[in-house]
Coordinates of C-alpha atoms and ligand atoms in Angstrom, one line a residue:
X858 CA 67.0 104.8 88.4
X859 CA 65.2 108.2 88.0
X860 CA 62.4 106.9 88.9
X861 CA 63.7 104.8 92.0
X862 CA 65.1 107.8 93.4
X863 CA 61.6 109.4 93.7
X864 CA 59.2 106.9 94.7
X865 CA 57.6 106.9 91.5
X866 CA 57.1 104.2 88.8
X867 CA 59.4 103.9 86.1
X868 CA 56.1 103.8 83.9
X869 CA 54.4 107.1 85.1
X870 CA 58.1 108.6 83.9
X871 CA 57.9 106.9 80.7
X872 CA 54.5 108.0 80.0
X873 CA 55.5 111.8 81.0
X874 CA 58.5 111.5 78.4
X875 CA 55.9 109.9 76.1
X876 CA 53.9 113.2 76.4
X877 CA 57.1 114.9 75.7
X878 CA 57.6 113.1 72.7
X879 CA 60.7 111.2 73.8
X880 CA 60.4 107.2 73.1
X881 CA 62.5 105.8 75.8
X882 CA 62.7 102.7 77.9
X883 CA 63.9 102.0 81.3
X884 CA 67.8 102.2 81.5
X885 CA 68.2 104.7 78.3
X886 CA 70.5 107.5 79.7
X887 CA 69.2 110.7 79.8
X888 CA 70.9 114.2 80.1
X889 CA 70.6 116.5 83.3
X890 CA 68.1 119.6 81.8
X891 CA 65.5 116.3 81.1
X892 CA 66.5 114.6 84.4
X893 CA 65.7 118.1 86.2
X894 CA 62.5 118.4 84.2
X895 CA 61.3 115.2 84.9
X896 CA 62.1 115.7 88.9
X897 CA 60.4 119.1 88.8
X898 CA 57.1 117.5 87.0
X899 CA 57.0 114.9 89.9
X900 CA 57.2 117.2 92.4
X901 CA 60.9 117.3 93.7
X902 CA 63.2 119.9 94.3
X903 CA 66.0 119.7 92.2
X904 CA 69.6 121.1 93.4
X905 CA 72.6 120.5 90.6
X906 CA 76.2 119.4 92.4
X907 CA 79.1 118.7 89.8
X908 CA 78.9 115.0 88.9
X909 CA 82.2 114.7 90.1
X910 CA 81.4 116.0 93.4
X911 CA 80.0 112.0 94.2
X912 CA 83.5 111.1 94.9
X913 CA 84.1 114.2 96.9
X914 CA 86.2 112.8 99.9
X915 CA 86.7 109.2 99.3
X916 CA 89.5 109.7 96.4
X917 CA 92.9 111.3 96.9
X918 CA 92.3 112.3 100.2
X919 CA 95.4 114.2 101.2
X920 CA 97.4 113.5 104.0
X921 CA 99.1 115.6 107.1
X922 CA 102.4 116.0 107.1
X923 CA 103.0 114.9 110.6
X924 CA 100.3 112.2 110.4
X925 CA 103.5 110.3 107.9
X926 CA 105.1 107.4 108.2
X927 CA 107.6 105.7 105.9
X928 CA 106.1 102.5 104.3
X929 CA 108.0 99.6 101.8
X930 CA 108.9 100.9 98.5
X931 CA 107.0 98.7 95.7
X932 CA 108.8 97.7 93.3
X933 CA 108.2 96.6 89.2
X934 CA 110.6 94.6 87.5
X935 CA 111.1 95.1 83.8
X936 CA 113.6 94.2 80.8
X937 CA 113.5 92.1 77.7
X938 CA 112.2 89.1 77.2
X939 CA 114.0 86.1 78.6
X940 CA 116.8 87.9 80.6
X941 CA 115.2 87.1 83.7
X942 CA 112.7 88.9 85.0
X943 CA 110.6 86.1 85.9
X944 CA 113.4 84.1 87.5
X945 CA 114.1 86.9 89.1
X946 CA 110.9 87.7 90.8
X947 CA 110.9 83.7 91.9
X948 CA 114.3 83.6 93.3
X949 CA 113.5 86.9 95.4
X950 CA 110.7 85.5 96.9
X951 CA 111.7 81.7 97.2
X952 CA 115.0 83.1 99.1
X953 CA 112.7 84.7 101.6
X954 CA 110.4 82.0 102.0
X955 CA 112.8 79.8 103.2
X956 CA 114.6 82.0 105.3
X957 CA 110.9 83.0 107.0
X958 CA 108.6 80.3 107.6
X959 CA 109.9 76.5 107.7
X960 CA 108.2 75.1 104.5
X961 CA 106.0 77.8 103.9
X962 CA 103.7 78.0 100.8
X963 CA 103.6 80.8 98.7
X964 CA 100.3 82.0 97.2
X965 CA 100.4 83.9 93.8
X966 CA 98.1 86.5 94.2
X967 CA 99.9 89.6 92.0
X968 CA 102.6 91.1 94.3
X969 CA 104.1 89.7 97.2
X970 CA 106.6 90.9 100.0
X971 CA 109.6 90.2 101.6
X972 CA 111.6 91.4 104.1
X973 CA 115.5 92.6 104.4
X974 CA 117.3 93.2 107.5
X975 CA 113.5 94.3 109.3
X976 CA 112.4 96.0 106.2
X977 CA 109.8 95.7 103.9
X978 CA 110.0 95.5 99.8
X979 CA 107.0 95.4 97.7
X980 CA 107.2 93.3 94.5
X981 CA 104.6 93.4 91.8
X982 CA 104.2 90.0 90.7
X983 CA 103.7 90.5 86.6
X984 CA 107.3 91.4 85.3
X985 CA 106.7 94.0 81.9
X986 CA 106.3 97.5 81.6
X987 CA 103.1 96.7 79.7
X988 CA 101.2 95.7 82.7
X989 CA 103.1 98.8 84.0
X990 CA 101.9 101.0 81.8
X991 CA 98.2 99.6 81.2
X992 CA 98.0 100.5 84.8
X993 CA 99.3 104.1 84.6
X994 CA 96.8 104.3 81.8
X995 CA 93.9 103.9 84.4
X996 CA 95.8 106.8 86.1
X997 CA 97.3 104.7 88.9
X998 CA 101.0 104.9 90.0
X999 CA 101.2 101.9 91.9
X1000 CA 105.2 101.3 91.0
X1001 CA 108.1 103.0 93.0
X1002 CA 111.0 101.7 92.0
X1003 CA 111.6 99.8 88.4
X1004 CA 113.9 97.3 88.0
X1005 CA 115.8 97.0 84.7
X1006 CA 116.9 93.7 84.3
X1007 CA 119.3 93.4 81.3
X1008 CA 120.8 89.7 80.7
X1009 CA 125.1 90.0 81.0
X1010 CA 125.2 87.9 77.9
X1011 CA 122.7 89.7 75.4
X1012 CA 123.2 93.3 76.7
X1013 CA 120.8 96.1 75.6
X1014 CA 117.4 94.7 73.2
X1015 CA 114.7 96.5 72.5
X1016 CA 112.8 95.7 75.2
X1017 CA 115.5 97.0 77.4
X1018 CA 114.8 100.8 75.7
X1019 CA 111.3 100.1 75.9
X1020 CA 111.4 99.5 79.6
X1021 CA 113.5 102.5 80.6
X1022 CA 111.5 105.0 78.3
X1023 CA 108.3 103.9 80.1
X1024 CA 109.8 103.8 83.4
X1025 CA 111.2 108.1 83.0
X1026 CA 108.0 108.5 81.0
X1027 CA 106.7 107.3 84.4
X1028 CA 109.6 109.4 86.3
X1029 CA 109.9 106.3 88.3
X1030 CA 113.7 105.6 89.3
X1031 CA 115.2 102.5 87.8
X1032 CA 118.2 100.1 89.4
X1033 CA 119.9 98.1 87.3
X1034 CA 120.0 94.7 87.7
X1035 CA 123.1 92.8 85.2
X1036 CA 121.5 89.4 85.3
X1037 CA 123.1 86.0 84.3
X1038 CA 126.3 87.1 85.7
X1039 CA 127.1 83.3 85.9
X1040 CA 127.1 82.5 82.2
X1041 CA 131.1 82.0 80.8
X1042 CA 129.8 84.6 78.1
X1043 CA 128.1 87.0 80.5
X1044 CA 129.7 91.3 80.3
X1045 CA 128.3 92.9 82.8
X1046 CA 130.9 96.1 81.7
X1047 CA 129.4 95.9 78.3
X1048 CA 126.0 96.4 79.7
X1049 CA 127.3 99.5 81.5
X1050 CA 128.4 100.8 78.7
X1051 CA 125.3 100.5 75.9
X1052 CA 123.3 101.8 78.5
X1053 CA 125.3 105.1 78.4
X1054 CA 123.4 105.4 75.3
X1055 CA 119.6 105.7 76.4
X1056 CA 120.8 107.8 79.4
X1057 CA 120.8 105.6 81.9
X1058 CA 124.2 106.3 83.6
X1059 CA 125.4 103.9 87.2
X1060 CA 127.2 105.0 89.5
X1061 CA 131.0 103.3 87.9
X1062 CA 129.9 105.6 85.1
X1063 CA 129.6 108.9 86.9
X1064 CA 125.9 108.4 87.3
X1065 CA 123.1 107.9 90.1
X1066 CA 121.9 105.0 89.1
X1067 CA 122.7 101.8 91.4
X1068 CA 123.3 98.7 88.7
X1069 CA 123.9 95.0 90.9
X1070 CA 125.1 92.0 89.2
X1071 CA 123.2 89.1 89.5
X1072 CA 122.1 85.7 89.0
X1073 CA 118.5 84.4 89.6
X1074 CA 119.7 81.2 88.8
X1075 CA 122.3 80.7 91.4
X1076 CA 120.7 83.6 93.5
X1077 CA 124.3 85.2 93.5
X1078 CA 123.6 88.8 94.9
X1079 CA 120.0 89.1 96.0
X1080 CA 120.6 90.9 99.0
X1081 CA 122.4 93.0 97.3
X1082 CA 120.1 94.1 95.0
X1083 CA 117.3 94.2 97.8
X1084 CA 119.6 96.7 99.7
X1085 CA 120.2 98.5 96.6
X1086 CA 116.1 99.3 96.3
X1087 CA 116.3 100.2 100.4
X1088 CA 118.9 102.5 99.7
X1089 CA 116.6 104.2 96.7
X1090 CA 113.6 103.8 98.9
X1091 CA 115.3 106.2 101.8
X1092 CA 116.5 108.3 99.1
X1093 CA 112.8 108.4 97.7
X1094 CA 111.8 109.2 101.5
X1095 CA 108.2 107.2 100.5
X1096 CA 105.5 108.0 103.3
X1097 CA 102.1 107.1 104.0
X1098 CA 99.5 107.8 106.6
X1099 CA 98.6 104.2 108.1
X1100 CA 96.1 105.7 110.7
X1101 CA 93.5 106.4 108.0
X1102 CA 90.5 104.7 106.4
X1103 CA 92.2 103.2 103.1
X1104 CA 93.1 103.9 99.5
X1105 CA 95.2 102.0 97.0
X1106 CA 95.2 100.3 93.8
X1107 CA 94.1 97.0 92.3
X1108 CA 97.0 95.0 90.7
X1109 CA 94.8 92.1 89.1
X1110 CA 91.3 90.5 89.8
X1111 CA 89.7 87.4 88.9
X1112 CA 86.2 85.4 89.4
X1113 CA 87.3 82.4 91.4
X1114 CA 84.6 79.5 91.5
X1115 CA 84.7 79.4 95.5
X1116 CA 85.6 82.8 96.7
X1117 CA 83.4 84.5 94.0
X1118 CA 85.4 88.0 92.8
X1119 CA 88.7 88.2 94.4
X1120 CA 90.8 91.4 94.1
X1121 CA 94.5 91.8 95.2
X1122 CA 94.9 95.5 96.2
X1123 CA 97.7 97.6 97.6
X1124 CA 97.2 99.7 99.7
X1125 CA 99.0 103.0 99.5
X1126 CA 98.0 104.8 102.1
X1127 CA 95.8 104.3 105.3
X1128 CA 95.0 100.8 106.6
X1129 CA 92.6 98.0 105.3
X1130 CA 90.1 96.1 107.2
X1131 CA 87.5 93.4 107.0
X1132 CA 84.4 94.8 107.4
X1133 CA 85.1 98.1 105.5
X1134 CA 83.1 99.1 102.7
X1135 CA 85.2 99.6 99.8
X1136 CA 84.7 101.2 96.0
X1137 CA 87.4 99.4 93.6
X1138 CA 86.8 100.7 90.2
X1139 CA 82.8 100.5 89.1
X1140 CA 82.4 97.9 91.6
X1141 CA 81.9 97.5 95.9
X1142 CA 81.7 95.5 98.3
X1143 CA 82.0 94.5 102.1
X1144 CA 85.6 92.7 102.7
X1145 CA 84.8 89.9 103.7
X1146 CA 88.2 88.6 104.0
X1147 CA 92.1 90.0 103.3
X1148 CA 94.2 87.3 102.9
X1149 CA 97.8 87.9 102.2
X1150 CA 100.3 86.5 99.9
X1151 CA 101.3 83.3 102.2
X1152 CA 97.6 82.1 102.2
X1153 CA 96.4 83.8 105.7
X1154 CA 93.6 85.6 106.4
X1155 CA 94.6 88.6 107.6
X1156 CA 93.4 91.6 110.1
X1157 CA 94.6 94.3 108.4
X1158 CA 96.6 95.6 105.7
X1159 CA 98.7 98.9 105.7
X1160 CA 100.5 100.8 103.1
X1161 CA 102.5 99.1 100.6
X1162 CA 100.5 95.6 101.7
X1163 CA 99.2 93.4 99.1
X1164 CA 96.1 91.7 99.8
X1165 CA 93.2 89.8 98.3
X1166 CA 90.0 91.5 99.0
X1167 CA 87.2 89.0 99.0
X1168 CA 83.3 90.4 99.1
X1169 CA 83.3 93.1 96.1
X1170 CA 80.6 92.4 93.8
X1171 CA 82.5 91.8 90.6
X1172 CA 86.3 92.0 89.0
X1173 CA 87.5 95.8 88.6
X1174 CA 90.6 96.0 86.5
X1175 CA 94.1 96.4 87.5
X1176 CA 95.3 99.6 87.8
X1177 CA 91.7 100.7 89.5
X1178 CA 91.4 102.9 92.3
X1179 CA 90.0 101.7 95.6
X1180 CA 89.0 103.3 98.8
X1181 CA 86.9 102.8 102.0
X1182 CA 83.5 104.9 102.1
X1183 CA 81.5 105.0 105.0
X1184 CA 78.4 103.1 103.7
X1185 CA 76.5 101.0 101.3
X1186 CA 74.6 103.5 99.9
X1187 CA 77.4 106.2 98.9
X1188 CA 79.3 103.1 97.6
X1189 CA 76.4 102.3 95.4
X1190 CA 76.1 105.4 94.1
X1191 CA 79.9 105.7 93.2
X1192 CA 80.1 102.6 91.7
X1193 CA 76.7 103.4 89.5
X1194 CA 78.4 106.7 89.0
X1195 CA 81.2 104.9 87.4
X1196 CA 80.0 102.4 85.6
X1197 CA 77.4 104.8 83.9
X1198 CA 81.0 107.1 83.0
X1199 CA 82.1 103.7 81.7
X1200 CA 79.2 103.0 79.6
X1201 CA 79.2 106.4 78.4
X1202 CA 82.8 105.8 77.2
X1203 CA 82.0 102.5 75.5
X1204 CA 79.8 104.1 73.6
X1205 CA 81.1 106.7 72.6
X1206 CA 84.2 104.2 71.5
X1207 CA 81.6 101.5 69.4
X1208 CA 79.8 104.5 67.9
X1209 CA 82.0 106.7 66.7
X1210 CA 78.9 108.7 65.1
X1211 CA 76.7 108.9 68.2
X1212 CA 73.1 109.2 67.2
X1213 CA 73.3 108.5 63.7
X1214 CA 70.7 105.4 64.1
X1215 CA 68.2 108.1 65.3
X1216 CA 69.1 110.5 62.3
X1217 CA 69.0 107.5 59.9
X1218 CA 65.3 106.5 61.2
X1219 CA 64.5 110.5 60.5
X1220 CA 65.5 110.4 57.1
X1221 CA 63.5 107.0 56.5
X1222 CA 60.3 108.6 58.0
X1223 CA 60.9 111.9 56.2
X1224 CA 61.0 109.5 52.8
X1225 CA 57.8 107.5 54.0
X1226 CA 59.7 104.2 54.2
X1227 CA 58.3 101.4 56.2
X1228 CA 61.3 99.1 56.1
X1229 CA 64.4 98.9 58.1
X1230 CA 67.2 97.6 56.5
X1231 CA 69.8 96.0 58.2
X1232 CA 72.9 94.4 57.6
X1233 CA 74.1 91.9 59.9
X1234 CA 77.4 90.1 60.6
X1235 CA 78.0 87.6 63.0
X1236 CA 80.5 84.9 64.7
X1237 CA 78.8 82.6 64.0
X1238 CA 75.6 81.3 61.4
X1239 CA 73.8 80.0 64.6
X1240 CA 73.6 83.6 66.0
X1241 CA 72.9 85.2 63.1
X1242 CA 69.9 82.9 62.2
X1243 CA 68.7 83.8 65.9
X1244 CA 69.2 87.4 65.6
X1245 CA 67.4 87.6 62.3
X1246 CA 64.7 85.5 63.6
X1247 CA 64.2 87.9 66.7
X1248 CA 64.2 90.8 64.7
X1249 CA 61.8 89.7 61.9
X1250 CA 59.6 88.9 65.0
X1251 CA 59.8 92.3 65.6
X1252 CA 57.5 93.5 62.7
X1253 CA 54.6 95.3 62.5
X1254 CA 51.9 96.0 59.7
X1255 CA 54.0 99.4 59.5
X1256 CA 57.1 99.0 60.0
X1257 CA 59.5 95.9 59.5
X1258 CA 63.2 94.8 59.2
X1259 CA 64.5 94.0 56.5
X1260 CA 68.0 91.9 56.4
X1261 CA 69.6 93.4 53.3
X1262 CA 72.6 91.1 53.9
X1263 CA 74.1 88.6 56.3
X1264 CA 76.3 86.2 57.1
X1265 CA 80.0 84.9 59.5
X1266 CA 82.6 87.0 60.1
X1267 CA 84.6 90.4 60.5
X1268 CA 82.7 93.1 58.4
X1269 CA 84.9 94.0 55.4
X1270 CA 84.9 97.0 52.7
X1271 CA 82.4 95.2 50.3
X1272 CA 79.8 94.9 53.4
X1273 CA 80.2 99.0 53.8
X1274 CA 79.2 99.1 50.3
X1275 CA 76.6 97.2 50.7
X1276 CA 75.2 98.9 53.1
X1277 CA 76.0 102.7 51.5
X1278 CA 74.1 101.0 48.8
X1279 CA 70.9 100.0 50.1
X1280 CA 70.6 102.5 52.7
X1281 CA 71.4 99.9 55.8
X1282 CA 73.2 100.0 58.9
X1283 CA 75.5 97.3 59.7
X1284 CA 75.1 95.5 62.7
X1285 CA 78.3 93.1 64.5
X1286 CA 77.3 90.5 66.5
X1287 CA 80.9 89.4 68.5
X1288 CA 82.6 90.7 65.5
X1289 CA 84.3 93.8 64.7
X1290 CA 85.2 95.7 61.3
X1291 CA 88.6 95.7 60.0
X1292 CA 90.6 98.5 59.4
X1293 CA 90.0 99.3 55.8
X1294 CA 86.2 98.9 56.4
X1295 CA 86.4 101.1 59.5
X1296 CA 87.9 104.2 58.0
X1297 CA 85.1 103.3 55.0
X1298 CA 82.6 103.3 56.6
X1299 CA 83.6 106.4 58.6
X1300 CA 84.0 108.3 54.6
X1301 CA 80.7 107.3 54.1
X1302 CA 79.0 107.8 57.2
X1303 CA 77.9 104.7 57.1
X1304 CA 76.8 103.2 61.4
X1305 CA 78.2 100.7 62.5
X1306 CA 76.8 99.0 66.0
X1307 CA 78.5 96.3 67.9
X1308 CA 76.9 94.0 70.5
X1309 CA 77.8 90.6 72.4
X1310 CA 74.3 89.9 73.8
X1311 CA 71.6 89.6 71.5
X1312 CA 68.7 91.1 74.0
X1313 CA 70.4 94.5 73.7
X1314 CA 70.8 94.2 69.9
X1315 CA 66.2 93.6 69.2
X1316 CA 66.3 96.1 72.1
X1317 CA 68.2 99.1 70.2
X1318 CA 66.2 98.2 66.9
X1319 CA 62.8 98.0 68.3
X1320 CA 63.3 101.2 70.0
X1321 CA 64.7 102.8 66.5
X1322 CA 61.8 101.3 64.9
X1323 CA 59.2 103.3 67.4
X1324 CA 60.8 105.9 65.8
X1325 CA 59.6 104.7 62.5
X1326 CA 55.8 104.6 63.7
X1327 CA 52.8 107.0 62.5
X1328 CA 52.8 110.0 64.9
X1329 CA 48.7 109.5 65.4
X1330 CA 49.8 105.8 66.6
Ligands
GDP2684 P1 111.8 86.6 81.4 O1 111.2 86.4 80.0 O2 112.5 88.0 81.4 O3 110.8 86.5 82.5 O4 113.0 85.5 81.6 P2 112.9 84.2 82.4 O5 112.9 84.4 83.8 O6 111.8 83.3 81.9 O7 114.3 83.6 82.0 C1 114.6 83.2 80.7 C2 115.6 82.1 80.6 O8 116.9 82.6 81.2 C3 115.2 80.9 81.4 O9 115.6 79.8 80.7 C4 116.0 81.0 82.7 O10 116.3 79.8 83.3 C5 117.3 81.7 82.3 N1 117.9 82.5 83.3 C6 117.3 83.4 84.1 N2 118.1 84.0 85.0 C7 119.3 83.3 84.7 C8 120.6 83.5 85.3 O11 120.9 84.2 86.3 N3 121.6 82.6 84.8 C9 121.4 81.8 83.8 N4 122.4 81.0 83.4 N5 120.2 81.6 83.3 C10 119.2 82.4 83.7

């Protein structure tokens, strides 16, 4: 990329880093001081910005106070398992369906909208705080409002406690919603009450928080409880700037054989068009399309809209970021940006001792050893015969591999040993380590790598195994 950057060829830069006495290949990572060396030797002027400074302006972009205006309030709904939340979430939307369009189909795309008395509410589509809260992780807030849905006739379960601590961890407001309400055995008091006890106190209670009997299954109350979330909304006094290019957050993505990579978004502030050049996690595109969540291709999409963005180049992950940039090339750059930060992480995740193949091929060529010994797990015996087969290939009259073990499945305690033993680091082909052979091999120092594609696995080694070449070679 180096290289691209400044008209040179990505061998003239390897044969420079040669001279310097660094083995690399193209798409090895290099730090800045060797990046600003390398420029300088090629004749460039080198000016440092903060790496961060890439997404200077496209992210977070504040808004004007007066440039406001209120938008829908978006809405999670969360509770224990089988008190409703699903049912819920259908009979919402199939009441407003049929009072809209005659007929109309509904499309599932991750959040949907309906409308009470002329206003908009926001629902996110996948009920749970752990979709919730896997999005938070990605640092996106894309929820407003929680729902707690807690069945009449089961009261407070554990899911119940789980929901409301993520949704105050989350200092996101919650409304209550007593569910089942038909059922002869359904107390919707009781709930009231046992709620009391993980400080959630409605209004009958002396508390703020609104609480609405229900029933999805006879779709007693609905407009109730939609009402109840406008009410919250207005207290919550939610604004967004719709005259601006757009940011927002992806709720779920998928590859879809026709469309290619489909992404629903909300936006959250600013408006959405086709055309636009967006950055959605470590991936871009040009929208090619919005549709919304009755099937139509859309013009635009505004705050609190959920759309499907079709034209990014691959799936980001729900709870990404996205946001309009003003071309291809600063969107490339952000998304390289991003995926190199996410590479970086997954390494540093797989490998919890960075380096240490380097360090191990030191200590071989300090001993005078000629052999590289290897132990190799895999999912299956076809892979493993390939993967030994490629790296045996690999040999040289110096330097060679050497298989010290192998065979199919999860690398356990006695494969650490083995490896401590004869010296060997342990390779996992689409299999991981258990626990007690993780924190093992992490007493012993022992390296552990992991791979899914075997080009990158004879890739790593023969680049180790340079290391294990005479110098006067
Ligand atoms: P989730 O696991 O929270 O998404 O719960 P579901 O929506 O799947 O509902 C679990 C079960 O409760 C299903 O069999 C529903 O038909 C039933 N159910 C949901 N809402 C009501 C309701 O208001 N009244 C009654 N009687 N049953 C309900």
């Amino acid at each position: 990329e180096l290289s691209q950057r400044m008209s040179e060829r990505a061998v003239d830069v390897i044969k420079f880093l040669m001279k310097e006495g660094q083995m690399m290949k193209p798409g090895d990572l290099i730090d800045a001081d060797l990046a600003e060396l390398i420029a300088g030797e090629f004749g460039h002027t080198v000016k440092r910005v903060s790496e961060s400074d890439v997404e200077e302006g496209i992210f977070n972009v504040a808004d004007e106070e007066g440039d406001l205006e209120s938008r829908p309030p978006i809405v999670t709904i969360m509770g224990h398992v089988d008190h409703g939340k699903t049912s819920l979430l259908d009979a919402i939307r199939h009441a407003n369906v049929v009072a809209g369009e005659a007929g109309g189909i509904t499309q599932h795309i991750g959040a949907y909208q309906v409308e009470q008395n002329g206003n908009k509410i926001t629902f996110i589509d996948t009920p749970g705080h752990a979709a919730f809260t896997a999005m938070r992780a990605r640092g996106a807030q894309a929820t407003d409002i929680a729902i707690l849905v807690v069945a009449a006739d089961d009261s407070v379960m554990p899911q119940t406690i789980e929901s409301i601590n993520h949704a105050k961890a989350a200092g996101v407001p919650i409304i209550v919603a007593i569910n089942k309400i038909d059922k002869p055995a359904a107390n919707a008091q009781k709930v009231r009450t046992e709620l009391l006890q993980h400080e959630v106190f409605v209004e009958s209670m002396g508390g703020e928080t609104l609480d609405v009997e229900v029933s999805a299954k006879n779709g007693t109350n609905l407009d109730k409880l939609l009402e109840a979330i406008l009410l919250q909304a207005e207290i919550l006094d939610l604004k967004a700037n719709p005259n601006r290019t757009a940011e927002g957050v992806v709720v779920e993505a998928q590859l879809d054989r026709g469309r290619g990579a489909v992404a629903t978004v909300l936006v959250q502030t600013g408006t959405l068009k086709p055309g636009q050049i967006i950055v959605a996690g470590d991936q871009w595109g040009r929208v090619r399309a919005l549709v919304n969540d009755k099937g139509d291709h859309v013009k635009e999409a505004g705050p609190s809209m959920p759309v499907e963005v079709l034209g990014l180049s691959g799936t980001p992950a729900a709870g990404d970021k996205f946001a309009v940039v003003e071309n291809e090339s600063r969107a490339r750059e952000i998304s390289e940006y991003r995926q190199r930060l996410a590479r970086e992480k997954q390494v540093a995740r797989q490998s919890g001792s960075r380096g240490s193949l380097e360090q191990m091929m030191n200590q071989l060529q300090n001993s005078g050893l000629k052999e590289f010994p290897l132990l190799i797990k895999g999912d299956v015996q076809g892979s493993i015969e390939a993967i030994a087969g490629a790296l045996e290939k690999l040999g040289t009259d110096e330097v060679r591999v050497r298989i010290v073990h192998s065979g199919a499945g999860a690398i356990t305690e006695s494969d650490i040993s083995l490896a401590e033993a004869s010296n060997a680091a342990i390779i996992g082909f689409n299999v991981r380590a258990n626990a007690q052979a993780r924190s093992l091999a992490e007493r012993q120092g022992i390296e552990i790598r992991y791979y899914n594609i075997i080009y990158d696995l004879v890739d790593d080694v023969k680049a180790a195994m340079s290391g294990l070449l005479s110098p006067e070679r």
